[in-house]
């Protein structure tokens, strides 16, 4: 594993020599990175449930409990960009098989936005940029990214589309709206959950969907598990839906 250098948001301070625990984590992490796979979850149009694309999700080796734990390890090891590059390489390798299903949504860590390789013309996804949507999460580290608006504009100039991920999650601050021109907004599953019996969530989602539409931004509601949630979200003006009701994340057939 080659640690990230330079202006990473998350790299360990250089004066921290790796102890035994760090080295063990590093070995476990290296193995998980080498055996990393992706699962793909469909995103469907709200009006007729036609698949418009798939989201690529990390599926690490079982020595990590899930993507969040793998990302936390990468952060501790100062290797977040390595992980992001690996994910985009795997996504690119799967592209010819996801293409028939429309757009390919790929999650970025805030630190990936500082990686010069991200928007490079020789990046693995560059040739398919017009089918790729990068999901940018609203987690608070995003606040620390210099020139966030310019970096997002650079991705769009390189042909990618951009989604704001997890809007409405606990950590969300709506801060990404400020500099942003996005193509999609993804509403966190906490907004979808039980929305058919929750008038306040309905009002919130309806006003977000309306605001997005007037700006030419499409909305995707996440975490749909019931027909009732799907029906009301379509009525409230969400363009697309994602969740177990339509398909769990799964390897490509
Ligand atoms: O942060 P992001 O929205 O990319 O996270 C997606 C995560 O949500 C994945 O780990 C995926 O397995 C999970 N997920 C996807 N659909 C559903 C759903 O309908 N219900 C629940 N509980 N989790 C879901
Ligand atoms: Mn996502």
PDB file of C-alpha atoms and ligand atoms in Angstrom:
ATOM      1  CA  UNK A   1       0.000   0.000   0.000  1.00  0.00           C
ATOM      2  CA  UNK A   2       1.405   3.401  -0.904  1.00  0.00           C
ATOM      3  CA  UNK A   3       0.212   6.082   1.512  1.00  0.00           C
ATOM      4  CA  UNK A   4      -1.294   9.235   0.104  1.00  0.00           C
ATOM      5  CA  UNK A   5       0.903  12.261   0.302  1.00  0.00           C
ATOM      6  CA  UNK A   6       0.629  16.010  -0.097  1.00  0.00           C
ATOM      7  CA  UNK A   7      -2.612  17.779   0.597  1.00  0.00           C
ATOM      8  CA  UNK A   8      -4.789  14.854   1.682  1.00  0.00           C
ATOM      9  CA  UNK A   9      -7.500  15.856   4.133  1.00  0.00           C
ATOM     10  CA  UNK A  10      -7.065  12.683   6.111  1.00  0.00           C
ATOM     11  CA  UNK A  11      -3.498  11.399   5.983  1.00  0.00           C
ATOM     12  CA  UNK A  12      -1.823  10.526   9.263  1.00  0.00           C
ATOM     13  CA  UNK A  13       0.664  13.047  10.589  1.00  0.00           C
ATOM     14  CA  UNK A  14       4.139  12.148   9.265  1.00  0.00           C
ATOM     15  CA  UNK A  15       5.651  11.892  12.778  1.00  0.00           C
ATOM     16  CA  UNK A  16       3.436   8.880  13.628  1.00  0.00           C
ATOM     17  CA  UNK A  17       5.560   5.759  13.016  1.00  0.00           C
ATOM     18  CA  UNK A  18       3.367   2.696  12.429  1.00  0.00           C
ATOM     19  CA  UNK A  19       3.083   0.472  15.529  1.00  0.00           C
ATOM     20  CA  UNK A  20       2.164  -3.251  15.474  1.00  0.00           C
ATOM     21  CA  UNK A  21      -1.571  -2.506  15.450  1.00  0.00           C
ATOM     22  CA  UNK A  22      -1.129  -0.169  12.496  1.00  0.00           C
ATOM     23  CA  UNK A  23       0.928  -2.747  10.606  1.00  0.00           C
ATOM     24  CA  UNK A  24      -1.649  -5.491  11.240  1.00  0.00           C
ATOM     25  CA  UNK A  25      -4.399  -3.194  10.033  1.00  0.00           C
ATOM     26  CA  UNK A  26      -2.288  -2.369   6.995  1.00  0.00           C
ATOM     27  CA  UNK A  27      -1.863  -6.044   6.091  1.00  0.00           C
ATOM     28  CA  UNK A  28      -5.579  -6.762   6.552  1.00  0.00           C
ATOM     29  CA  UNK A  29      -6.395  -3.671   4.524  1.00  0.00           C
ATOM     30  CA  UNK A  30      -4.017  -4.572   1.679  1.00  0.00           C
ATOM     31  CA  UNK A  31      -5.637  -7.982   1.407  1.00  0.00           C
ATOM     32  CA  UNK A  32      -9.130  -6.475   1.432  1.00  0.00           C
ATOM     33  CA  UNK A  33      -8.161  -3.971  -1.253  1.00  0.00           C
ATOM     34  CA  UNK A  34      -6.725  -6.702  -3.469  1.00  0.00           C
ATOM     35  CA  UNK A  35      -9.881  -8.824  -3.125  1.00  0.00           C
ATOM     36  CA  UNK A  36     -12.373  -5.949  -3.237  1.00  0.00           C
ATOM     37  CA  UNK A  37     -15.497  -6.454  -5.332  1.00  0.00           C
ATOM     38  CA  UNK A  38     -18.404  -4.233  -6.289  1.00  0.00           C
ATOM     39  CA  UNK A  39     -22.124  -4.864  -6.039  1.00  0.00           C
ATOM     40  CA  UNK A  40     -24.633  -2.967  -8.159  1.00  0.00           C
ATOM     41  CA  UNK A  41     -28.067  -1.721  -7.097  1.00  0.00           C
ATOM     42  CA  UNK A  42     -30.666  -0.591  -9.642  1.00  0.00           C
ATOM     43  CA  UNK A  43     -32.113   2.914  -9.747  1.00  0.00           C
ATOM     44  CA  UNK A  44     -35.543   3.100 -11.380  1.00  0.00           C
ATOM     45  CA  UNK A  45     -37.674   5.864 -12.856  1.00  0.00           C
ATOM     46  CA  UNK A  46     -40.443   6.727 -10.389  1.00  0.00           C
ATOM     47  CA  UNK A  47     -43.170   6.919 -13.051  1.00  0.00           C
ATOM     48  CA  UNK A  48     -42.797   3.433 -14.568  1.00  0.00           C
ATOM     49  CA  UNK A  49     -40.026   1.695 -12.567  1.00  0.00           C
ATOM     50  CA  UNK A  50     -37.807   1.359 -15.663  1.00  0.00           C
ATOM     51  CA  UNK A  51     -34.134   0.959 -14.690  1.00  0.00           C
ATOM     52  CA  UNK A  52     -32.197   4.162 -15.479  1.00  0.00           C
ATOM     53  CA  UNK A  53     -28.891   3.076 -13.971  1.00  0.00           C
ATOM     54  CA  UNK A  54     -27.052   1.251 -11.204  1.00  0.00           C
ATOM     55  CA  UNK A  55     -25.061   2.387  -8.175  1.00  0.00           C
ATOM     56  CA  UNK A  56     -21.723   0.638  -7.604  1.00  0.00           C
ATOM     57  CA  UNK A  57     -21.202  -0.248  -3.936  1.00  0.00           C
ATOM     58  CA  UNK A  58     -18.014  -1.625  -2.318  1.00  0.00           C
ATOM     59  CA  UNK A  59     -18.171  -5.167  -1.015  1.00  0.00           C
ATOM     60  CA  UNK A  60     -14.985  -5.751   0.988  1.00  0.00           C
ATOM     61  CA  UNK A  61     -13.595  -9.047   2.244  1.00  0.00           C
ATOM     62  CA  UNK A  62     -15.496 -10.278   5.376  1.00  0.00           C
ATOM     63  CA  UNK A  63     -12.519  -9.331   7.585  1.00  0.00           C
ATOM     64  CA  UNK A  64     -14.150  -5.887   7.335  1.00  0.00           C
ATOM     65  CA  UNK A  65     -17.758  -5.620   8.410  1.00  0.00           C
ATOM     66  CA  UNK A  66     -18.684  -3.434   5.472  1.00  0.00           C
ATOM     67  CA  UNK A  67     -17.701  -0.471   3.322  1.00  0.00           C
ATOM     68  CA  UNK A  68     -17.759   2.003   6.223  1.00  0.00           C
ATOM     69  CA  UNK A  69     -15.186  -0.038   8.159  1.00  0.00           C
ATOM     70  CA  UNK A  70     -12.964  -0.368   5.073  1.00  0.00           C
ATOM     71  CA  UNK A  71     -13.129   3.387   4.482  1.00  0.00           C
ATOM     72  CA  UNK A  72     -12.325   4.034   8.145  1.00  0.00           C
ATOM     73  CA  UNK A  73      -9.248   1.792   7.811  1.00  0.00           C
ATOM     74  CA  UNK A  74      -8.190   3.600   4.645  1.00  0.00           C
ATOM     75  CA  UNK A  75      -8.505   6.897   6.508  1.00  0.00           C
ATOM     76  CA  UNK A  76      -6.358   5.658   9.385  1.00  0.00           C
ATOM     77  CA  UNK A  77      -3.749   4.417   6.947  1.00  0.00           C
ATOM     78  CA  UNK A  78      -3.815   7.564   4.840  1.00  0.00           C
ATOM     79  CA  UNK A  79      -4.876   5.496   1.829  1.00  0.00           C
ATOM     80  CA  UNK A  80      -8.269   6.918   0.937  1.00  0.00           C
ATOM     81  CA  UNK A  81      -7.213   7.897  -2.566  1.00  0.00           C
ATOM     82  CA  UNK A  82      -5.820   4.419  -3.242  1.00  0.00           C
ATOM     83  CA  UNK A  83      -9.194   3.003  -2.325  1.00  0.00           C
ATOM     84  CA  UNK A  84     -11.042   5.470  -4.537  1.00  0.00           C
ATOM     85  CA  UNK A  85      -8.770   4.687  -7.483  1.00  0.00           C
ATOM     86  CA  UNK A  86      -9.311   0.961  -6.986  1.00  0.00           C
ATOM     87  CA  UNK A  87     -13.106   1.421  -6.859  1.00  0.00           C
ATOM     88  CA  UNK A  88     -13.094   3.470 -10.075  1.00  0.00           C
ATOM     89  CA  UNK A  89     -10.840   0.897 -11.745  1.00  0.00           C
ATOM     90  CA  UNK A  90     -13.260  -1.904 -10.780  1.00  0.00           C
ATOM     91  CA  UNK A  91     -16.231   0.207 -11.892  1.00  0.00           C
ATOM     92  CA  UNK A  92     -14.556   0.819 -15.249  1.00  0.00           C
ATOM     93  CA  UNK A  93     -13.856  -2.900 -15.653  1.00  0.00           C
ATOM     94  CA  UNK A  94     -17.540  -3.634 -15.043  1.00  0.00           C
ATOM     95  CA  UNK A  95     -18.742  -0.812 -17.273  1.00  0.00           C
ATOM     96  CA  UNK A  96     -19.331  -2.817 -20.422  1.00  0.00           C
ATOM     97  CA  UNK A  97     -21.737  -4.995 -18.417  1.00  0.00           C
ATOM     98  CA  UNK A  98     -23.566  -2.134 -16.642  1.00  0.00           C
ATOM     99  CA  UNK A  99     -23.894  -0.028 -19.776  1.00  0.00           C
ATOM    100  CA  UNK A 100     -27.032  -1.758 -21.000  1.00  0.00           C
ATOM    101  CA  UNK A 101     -28.671  -0.705 -17.711  1.00  0.00           C
ATOM    102  CA  UNK A 102     -28.001   3.003 -18.225  1.00  0.00           C
ATOM    103  CA  UNK A 103     -25.973   5.298 -15.975  1.00  0.00           C
ATOM    104  CA  UNK A 104     -23.271   4.071 -13.617  1.00  0.00           C
ATOM    105  CA  UNK A 105     -23.330   5.869 -10.245  1.00  0.00           C
ATOM    106  CA  UNK A 106     -19.974   5.791  -8.423  1.00  0.00           C
ATOM    107  CA  UNK A 107     -19.439   7.066  -4.860  1.00  0.00           C
ATOM    108  CA  UNK A 108     -16.606   9.484  -4.133  1.00  0.00           C
ATOM    109  CA  UNK A 109     -15.012  10.121  -0.767  1.00  0.00           C
ATOM    110  CA  UNK A 110     -14.496  13.848  -0.170  1.00  0.00           C
ATOM    111  CA  UNK A 111     -10.739  13.227  -0.321  1.00  0.00           C
ATOM    112  CA  UNK A 112     -11.104  11.804  -3.853  1.00  0.00           C
ATOM    113  CA  UNK A 113     -12.043  15.315  -4.983  1.00  0.00           C
ATOM    114  CA  UNK A 114      -8.470  16.392  -4.217  1.00  0.00           C
ATOM    115  CA  UNK A 115      -6.963  13.537  -6.268  1.00  0.00           C
ATOM    116  CA  UNK A 116      -5.516  14.892  -9.522  1.00  0.00           C
ATOM    117  CA  UNK A 117      -6.125  11.423 -11.059  1.00  0.00           C
ATOM    118  CA  UNK A 118      -9.887  11.783 -10.638  1.00  0.00           C
ATOM    119  CA  UNK A 119     -10.667  13.974 -13.640  1.00  0.00           C
ATOM    120  CA  UNK A 120      -7.587  12.973 -15.627  1.00  0.00           C
ATOM    121  CA  UNK A 121      -8.227  12.101 -19.295  1.00  0.00           C
ATOM    122  CA  UNK A 122      -6.338   8.840 -18.729  1.00  0.00           C
ATOM    123  CA  UNK A 123      -8.481   7.792 -15.727  1.00  0.00           C
ATOM    124  CA  UNK A 124     -10.120   4.355 -16.152  1.00  0.00           C
ATOM    125  CA  UNK A 125     -13.630   5.859 -16.311  1.00  0.00           C
ATOM    126  CA  UNK A 126     -12.723   8.792 -18.579  1.00  0.00           C
ATOM    127  CA  UNK A 127     -13.727   7.036 -21.801  1.00  0.00           C
ATOM    128  CA  UNK A 128     -17.185   6.314 -20.326  1.00  0.00           C
ATOM    129  CA  UNK A 129     -17.600   9.686 -18.585  1.00  0.00           C
ATOM    130  CA  UNK A 130     -20.881  10.435 -20.342  1.00  0.00           C
ATOM    131  CA  UNK A 131     -22.434   7.397 -18.630  1.00  0.00           C
ATOM    132  CA  UNK A 132     -20.924   8.011 -15.188  1.00  0.00           C
ATOM    133  CA  UNK A 133     -22.432   9.946 -12.277  1.00  0.00           C
ATOM    134  CA  UNK A 134     -20.114  10.690  -9.351  1.00  0.00           C
ATOM    135  CA  UNK A 135     -21.916  10.772  -6.005  1.00  0.00           C
ATOM    136  CA  UNK A 136     -20.547  13.379  -3.630  1.00  0.00           C
ATOM    137  CA  UNK A 137     -21.526  12.944  -0.056  1.00  0.00           C
ATOM    138  CA  UNK A 138     -22.548  15.744   2.216  1.00  0.00           C
ATOM    139  CA  UNK A 139     -20.381  14.482   5.102  1.00  0.00           C
ATOM    140  CA  UNK A 140     -18.805  17.408   6.856  1.00  0.00           C
ATOM    141  CA  UNK A 141     -15.212  16.910   5.572  1.00  0.00           C
ATOM    142  CA  UNK A 142     -16.552  18.247   2.279  1.00  0.00           C
ATOM    143  CA  UNK A 143     -16.654  21.629   3.943  1.00  0.00           C
ATOM    144  CA  UNK A 144     -12.865  21.617   4.070  1.00  0.00           C
ATOM    145  CA  UNK A 145     -12.321  21.132   0.343  1.00  0.00           C
ATOM    146  CA  UNK A 146     -10.875  24.215  -1.239  1.00  0.00           C
ATOM    147  CA  UNK A 147     -12.599  25.283  -4.455  1.00  0.00           C
ATOM    148  CA  UNK A 148     -15.289  22.630  -4.172  1.00  0.00           C
ATOM    149  CA  UNK A 149     -17.395  24.373  -6.806  1.00  0.00           C
ATOM    150  CA  UNK A 150     -14.476  24.546  -9.229  1.00  0.00           C
ATOM    151  CA  UNK A 151     -13.596  20.884  -8.683  1.00  0.00           C
ATOM    152  CA  UNK A 152     -17.167  19.814  -9.352  1.00  0.00           C
ATOM    153  CA  UNK A 153     -17.273  22.037 -12.431  1.00  0.00           C
ATOM    154  CA  UNK A 154     -14.045  20.343 -13.593  1.00  0.00           C
ATOM    155  CA  UNK A 155     -15.670  16.908 -13.336  1.00  0.00           C
ATOM    156  CA  UNK A 156     -18.633  18.113 -15.356  1.00  0.00           C
ATOM    157  CA  UNK A 157     -16.319  19.651 -17.965  1.00  0.00           C
ATOM    158  CA  UNK A 158     -14.626  16.241 -18.223  1.00  0.00           C
ATOM    159  CA  UNK A 159     -18.055  14.837 -19.152  1.00  0.00           C
ATOM    160  CA  UNK A 160     -19.139  13.293 -15.850  1.00  0.00           C
ATOM    161  CA  UNK A 161     -22.416  14.010 -14.135  1.00  0.00           C
ATOM    162  CA  UNK A 162     -22.578  14.746 -10.410  1.00  0.00           C
ATOM    163  CA  UNK A 163     -25.020  13.733  -7.673  1.00  0.00           C
ATOM    164  CA  UNK A 164     -25.275  15.073  -4.130  1.00  0.00           C
ATOM    165  CA  UNK A 165     -25.558  11.923  -2.015  1.00  0.00           C
ATOM    166  CA  UNK A 166     -27.408  11.362   1.263  1.00  0.00           C
ATOM    167  CA  UNK A 167     -29.212  14.714   1.422  1.00  0.00           C
ATOM    168  CA  UNK A 168     -31.137  14.804   4.679  1.00  0.00           C
ATOM    169  CA  UNK A 169     -28.865  12.362   6.547  1.00  0.00           C
ATOM    170  CA  UNK A 170     -27.879  13.187  10.109  1.00  0.00           C
ATOM    171  CA  UNK A 171     -24.594  14.735   9.071  1.00  0.00           C
ATOM    172  CA  UNK A 172     -26.118  16.763   6.266  1.00  0.00           C
ATOM    173  CA  UNK A 173     -26.016  20.522   6.373  1.00  0.00           C
ATOM    174  CA  UNK A 174     -27.391  21.463   2.962  1.00  0.00           C
ATOM    175  CA  UNK A 175     -24.003  23.134   2.560  1.00  0.00           C
ATOM    176  CA  UNK A 176     -23.336  21.577  -0.814  1.00  0.00           C
ATOM    177  CA  UNK A 177     -26.109  23.605  -2.375  1.00  0.00           C
ATOM    178  CA  UNK A 178     -24.104  26.750  -2.088  1.00  0.00           C
ATOM    179  CA  UNK A 179     -21.381  26.255  -4.689  1.00  0.00           C
ATOM    180  CA  UNK A 180     -23.037  23.515  -6.546  1.00  0.00           C
ATOM    181  CA  UNK A 181     -24.391  22.762  -9.910  1.00  0.00           C
ATOM    182  CA  UNK A 182     -25.430  19.118  -9.699  1.00  0.00           C
ATOM    183  CA  UNK A 183     -27.293  16.822 -12.047  1.00  0.00           C
ATOM    184  CA  UNK A 184     -28.917  14.698  -9.337  1.00  0.00           C
ATOM    185  CA  UNK A 185     -29.807  15.009  -5.665  1.00  0.00           C
ATOM    186  CA  UNK A 186     -30.121  11.745  -3.724  1.00  0.00           C
ATOM    187  CA  UNK A 187     -32.457  11.954  -0.741  1.00  0.00           C
ATOM    188  CA  UNK A 188     -31.232   9.937   2.215  1.00  0.00           C
ATOM    189  CA  UNK A 189     -33.219   6.860   3.189  1.00  0.00           C
ATOM    190  CA  UNK A 190     -34.152   8.469   6.514  1.00  0.00           C
ATOM    191  CA  UNK A 191     -36.465  10.718   4.460  1.00  0.00           C
ATOM    192  CA  UNK A 192     -38.026   7.808   2.554  1.00  0.00           C
ATOM    193  CA  UNK A 193     -38.548   5.550   5.542  1.00  0.00           C
ATOM    194  CA  UNK A 194     -42.269   5.465   6.392  1.00  0.00           C
ATOM    195  CA  UNK A 195     -42.911   8.647   4.424  1.00  0.00           C
ATOM    196  CA  UNK A 196     -46.390   7.418   3.448  1.00  0.00           C
ATOM    197  CA  UNK A 197     -47.447   7.946   7.086  1.00  0.00           C
ATOM    198  CA  UNK A 198     -45.359  11.040   7.812  1.00  0.00           C
ATOM    199  CA  UNK A 199     -46.765  14.423   6.650  1.00  0.00           C
ATOM    200  CA  UNK A 200     -43.688  16.434   7.675  1.00  0.00           C
ATOM    201  CA  UNK A 201     -41.348  14.238   5.591  1.00  0.00           C
ATOM    202  CA  UNK A 202     -43.827  14.572   2.727  1.00  0.00           C
ATOM    203  CA  UNK A 203     -43.700  18.376   2.857  1.00  0.00           C
ATOM    204  CA  UNK A 204     -39.907  18.365   3.068  1.00  0.00           C
ATOM    205  CA  UNK A 205     -39.458  15.988   0.131  1.00  0.00           C
ATOM    206  CA  UNK A 206     -42.032  17.824  -1.959  1.00  0.00           C
ATOM    207  CA  UNK A 207     -40.278  21.160  -1.494  1.00  0.00           C
ATOM    208  CA  UNK A 208     -36.824  19.680  -2.181  1.00  0.00           C
ATOM    209  CA  UNK A 209     -38.154  17.996  -5.343  1.00  0.00           C
ATOM    210  CA  UNK A 210     -39.764  21.251  -6.499  1.00  0.00           C
ATOM    211  CA  UNK A 211     -36.646  23.295  -5.781  1.00  0.00           C
ATOM    212  CA  UNK A 212     -34.504  20.742  -7.636  1.00  0.00           C
ATOM    213  CA  UNK A 213     -36.807  20.650 -10.628  1.00  0.00           C
ATOM    214  CA  UNK A 214     -36.760  24.429 -11.060  1.00  0.00           C
ATOM    215  CA  UNK A 215     -32.964  24.140 -11.229  1.00  0.00           C
ATOM    216  CA  UNK A 216     -32.968  21.267 -13.709  1.00  0.00           C
ATOM    217  CA  UNK A 217     -31.733  18.810 -11.067  1.00  0.00           C
ATOM    218  CA  UNK A 218     -33.254  15.307 -10.925  1.00  0.00           C
ATOM    219  CA  UNK A 219     -34.075  13.743  -7.549  1.00  0.00           C
ATOM    220  CA  UNK A 220     -33.472  10.146  -6.501  1.00  0.00           C
ATOM    221  CA  UNK A 221     -35.067   8.859  -3.289  1.00  0.00           C
ATOM    222  CA  UNK A 222     -32.978   6.153  -1.585  1.00  0.00           C
ATOM    223  CA  UNK A 223     -33.834   3.205   0.629  1.00  0.00           C
ATOM    224  CA  UNK A 224     -37.327   2.450  -0.716  1.00  0.00           C
ATOM    225  CA  UNK A 225     -38.591  -0.733   0.894  1.00  0.00           C
ATOM    226  CA  UNK A 226     -42.380  -0.589   0.479  1.00  0.00           C
ATOM    227  CA  UNK A 227     -44.924   0.046  -2.263  1.00  0.00           C
ATOM    228  CA  UNK A 228     -46.450   2.783  -0.089  1.00  0.00           C
ATOM    229  CA  UNK A 229     -43.141   4.675   0.090  1.00  0.00           C
ATOM    230  CA  UNK A 230     -42.627   4.322  -3.672  1.00  0.00           C
ATOM    231  CA  UNK A 231     -46.116   5.561  -4.517  1.00  0.00           C
ATOM    232  CA  UNK A 232     -46.027   8.701  -2.355  1.00  0.00           C
ATOM    233  CA  UNK A 233     -42.474   9.618  -3.407  1.00  0.00           C
ATOM    234  CA  UNK A 234     -43.556   9.496  -7.070  1.00  0.00           C
ATOM    235  CA  UNK A 235     -46.595  11.666  -6.247  1.00  0.00           C
ATOM    236  CA  UNK A 236     -44.391  14.188  -4.427  1.00  0.00           C
ATOM    237  CA  UNK A 237     -42.302  14.683  -7.561  1.00  0.00           C
ATOM    238  CA  UNK A 238     -39.237  12.480  -7.030  1.00  0.00           C
ATOM    239  CA  UNK A 239     -37.879  11.492 -10.432  1.00  0.00           C
ATOM    240  CA  UNK A 240     -36.206   8.207  -9.497  1.00  0.00           C
ATOM    241  CA  UNK A 241     -36.224   5.590  -6.741  1.00  0.00           C
ATOM    242  CA  UNK A 242     -33.657   3.177  -5.299  1.00  0.00           C
ATOM    243  CA  UNK A 243     -34.006   0.548  -2.605  1.00  0.00           C
ATOM    244  CA  UNK A 244     -34.575  -3.070  -1.679  1.00  0.00           C
ATOM    245  CA  UNK A 245     -38.095  -2.927  -3.168  1.00  0.00           C
ATOM    246  CA  UNK A 246     -36.528  -2.699  -6.627  1.00  0.00           C
ATOM    247  CA  UNK A 247     -33.347  -4.675  -6.032  1.00  0.00           C
ATOM    248  CA  UNK A 248     -30.646  -5.306  -3.472  1.00  0.00           C
ATOM    249  CA  UNK A 249     -27.027  -4.559  -4.311  1.00  0.00           C
ATOM    250  CA  UNK A 250     -25.823  -7.645  -6.185  1.00  0.00           C
ATOM    251  CA  UNK A 251     -22.858  -8.775  -8.256  1.00  0.00           C
ATOM    252  CA  UNK A 252     -23.380  -8.525 -12.011  1.00  0.00           C
ATOM    253  CA  UNK A 253     -24.909 -11.710 -13.402  1.00  0.00           C
TER     254      UNK A 253
HETATM  255  O1  LIG B   1     -24.446   6.320   1.261  1.00  0.00           O
HETATM  256  P1  LIG B   1     -25.149   5.513   0.200  1.00  0.00           P
HETATM  257  O2  LIG B   1     -26.497   6.037  -0.131  1.00  0.00           O
HETATM  258  O3  LIG B   1     -24.302   5.331  -1.035  1.00  0.00           O
HETATM  259  O4  LIG B   1     -25.352   4.061   0.849  1.00  0.00           O
HETATM  260  C1  LIG B   1     -26.073   3.046   0.254  1.00  0.00           C
HETATM  261  C2  LIG B   1     -26.216   1.911   1.267  1.00  0.00           C
HETATM  262  O5  LIG B   1     -27.591   1.698   1.583  1.00  0.00           O
HETATM  263  C3  LIG B   1     -25.708   0.572   0.757  1.00  0.00           C
HETATM  264  O6  LIG B   1     -24.870  -0.004   1.725  1.00  0.00           O
HETATM  265  C4  LIG B   1     -26.954  -0.271   0.529  1.00  0.00           C
HETATM  266  O7  LIG B   1     -26.724  -1.635   0.785  1.00  0.00           O
HETATM  267  C5  LIG B   1     -27.937   0.323   1.504  1.00  0.00           C
HETATM  268  N1  LIG B   1     -29.321   0.224   0.998  1.00  0.00           N
HETATM  269  C6  LIG B   1     -29.713   0.314  -0.283  1.00  0.00           C
HETATM  270  N2  LIG B   1     -31.062   0.212  -0.400  1.00  0.00           N
HETATM  271  C7  LIG B   1     -31.543   0.044   0.858  1.00  0.00           C
HETATM  272  C8  LIG B   1     -32.870  -0.138   1.384  1.00  0.00           C
HETATM  273  O8  LIG B   1     -33.884  -0.175   0.683  1.00  0.00           O
HETATM  274  N3  LIG B   1     -32.960  -0.265   2.742  1.00  0.00           N
HETATM  275  C9  LIG B   1     -31.879  -0.236   3.560  1.00  0.00           C
HETATM  276  N4  LIG B   1     -32.079  -0.385   4.869  1.00  0.00           N
HETATM  277  N5  LIG B   1     -30.607  -0.071   3.097  1.00  0.00           N
HETATM  278  C10 LIG B   1     -30.437   0.060   1.759  1.00  0.00           C
HETATM  279 MN1  LIG B   2     -24.339   6.622  -2.747  1.00  0.00          MN
END
